[in-house]
């Protein structure tokens, strides 16, 4: 099963994956002289939104880490997609072989 082997080998590259979703919020900092005071040129605040012990939490991400953290959250999506494909292959295999003598 060439596809399955390829998918399994790809999982190691996703070991830095993170759960949850990446959120970008726009906000004003409140300083009256800041460029954000016009209400249009707002600051970006990045967050990771994630369940911790079943409860939704949001943690701020420093701007310099935003790109990296976003990638790690995206890894989780690729991991889940690969696992679903692998399980589908294995289920089809099982269903094909279970009734063979
Ligand atoms: Zn500001």
CSV table of C-alpha atoms and ligand atoms in Angstrom, one decimal:
chain,number,residue,atom,x,y,z
A,1,UNK,CA,0.0,0.0,0.0
A,2,UNK,CA,2.2,2.8,-1.4
A,3,UNK,CA,-0.1,5.7,-0.4
A,4,UNK,CA,-0.4,4.4,3.2
A,5,UNK,CA,3.4,4.1,3.6
A,6,UNK,CA,3.9,7.5,2.2
A,7,UNK,CA,1.4,9.0,4.6
A,8,UNK,CA,2.8,7.2,7.6
A,9,UNK,CA,6.3,8.4,6.8
A,10,UNK,CA,5.0,12.0,6.4
A,11,UNK,CA,3.6,12.1,10.0
A,12,UNK,CA,7.1,12.4,11.6
A,13,UNK,CA,7.5,15.8,10.0
A,14,UNK,CA,4.3,17.0,11.7
A,15,UNK,CA,5.5,16.2,15.3
A,16,UNK,CA,5.6,19.9,16.2
A,17,UNK,CA,1.9,20.2,15.5
A,18,UNK,CA,-0.3,22.2,17.9
A,19,UNK,CA,-4.0,21.8,18.6
A,20,UNK,CA,-6.8,24.4,18.3
A,21,UNK,CA,-7.2,27.2,15.8
A,22,UNK,CA,-5.2,30.3,15.0
A,23,UNK,CA,-7.1,33.6,15.6
A,24,UNK,CA,-6.2,37.1,14.5
A,25,UNK,CA,-7.9,39.9,16.3
A,26,UNK,CA,-7.8,43.6,15.5
A,27,UNK,CA,-7.7,45.9,18.5
A,28,UNK,CA,-6.9,49.5,19.5
A,29,UNK,CA,-4.3,49.9,22.2
A,30,UNK,CA,-6.0,52.9,23.8
A,31,UNK,CA,-3.1,55.4,23.4
A,32,UNK,CA,-4.7,58.5,22.0
A,33,UNK,CA,-1.7,59.4,19.9
A,34,UNK,CA,-1.2,55.9,18.3
A,35,UNK,CA,-2.0,55.2,14.7
A,36,UNK,CA,-4.7,52.9,15.9
A,37,UNK,CA,-6.7,55.7,17.4
A,38,UNK,CA,-8.5,56.4,14.2
A,39,UNK,CA,-10.2,53.0,14.6
A,40,UNK,CA,-8.9,51.8,11.2
A,41,UNK,CA,-5.2,51.0,11.5
A,42,UNK,CA,-5.7,48.6,14.4
A,43,UNK,CA,-3.0,46.4,15.9
A,44,UNK,CA,-3.1,42.7,15.2
A,45,UNK,CA,-3.3,40.4,18.2
A,46,UNK,CA,-2.7,36.7,17.4
A,47,UNK,CA,-4.1,34.0,19.6
A,48,UNK,CA,-4.2,30.2,19.7
A,49,UNK,CA,-7.7,29.1,20.7
A,50,UNK,CA,-7.7,25.7,22.2
A,51,UNK,CA,-9.5,23.4,24.5
A,52,UNK,CA,-7.6,22.7,27.8
A,53,UNK,CA,-9.2,20.0,29.9
A,54,UNK,CA,-12.4,20.5,27.9
A,55,UNK,CA,-12.6,24.2,28.4
A,56,UNK,CA,-12.0,26.7,25.6
A,57,UNK,CA,-9.0,28.9,26.2
A,58,UNK,CA,-7.2,31.6,24.1
A,59,UNK,CA,-3.5,32.4,24.6
A,60,UNK,CA,-1.8,35.3,23.1
A,61,UNK,CA,1.0,34.6,20.5
A,62,UNK,CA,3.9,37.1,20.3
A,63,UNK,CA,3.8,38.6,16.8
A,64,UNK,CA,7.3,37.3,16.0
A,65,UNK,CA,6.1,33.7,16.5
A,66,UNK,CA,2.8,34.1,14.7
A,67,UNK,CA,3.9,32.6,11.4
A,68,UNK,CA,5.6,29.6,13.0
A,69,UNK,CA,2.6,28.9,15.3
A,70,UNK,CA,0.2,29.2,12.5
A,71,UNK,CA,2.2,26.6,10.6
A,72,UNK,CA,2.2,24.2,13.6
A,73,UNK,CA,-1.6,24.5,13.9
A,74,UNK,CA,-1.9,23.8,10.2
A,75,UNK,CA,0.2,20.6,10.8
A,76,UNK,CA,-2.5,19.3,13.0
A,77,UNK,CA,-5.0,19.6,10.1
A,78,UNK,CA,-2.6,17.7,7.8
A,79,UNK,CA,-2.1,15.1,10.5
A,80,UNK,CA,-5.8,14.5,10.9
A,81,UNK,CA,-6.3,14.3,7.1
A,82,UNK,CA,-3.5,11.7,6.8
A,83,UNK,CA,-4.8,9.7,9.7
A,84,UNK,CA,-8.4,9.7,8.2
A,85,UNK,CA,-7.0,8.5,4.9
A,86,UNK,CA,-4.9,5.7,6.5
A,87,UNK,CA,-7.9,4.5,8.6
A,88,UNK,CA,-10.0,4.5,5.4
A,89,UNK,CA,-7.4,2.4,3.6
A,90,UNK,CA,-7.2,0.0,6.5
A,91,UNK,CA,-11.0,-0.3,6.8
A,92,UNK,CA,-11.4,-1.0,3.1
A,93,UNK,CA,-8.7,-3.7,3.4
A,94,UNK,CA,-10.4,-5.3,6.3
A,95,UNK,CA,-13.8,-5.3,4.6
A,96,UNK,CA,-12.2,-6.9,1.5
A,97,UNK,CA,-10.4,-9.5,3.4
A,98,UNK,CA,-12.7,-10.5,6.3
A,99,UNK,CA,-14.9,-12.8,4.2
A,100,UNK,CA,-12.0,-14.5,2.4
A,101,UNK,CA,-11.6,-18.2,3.3
B,1,LIG,ZN1,-2.2,51.6,19.1
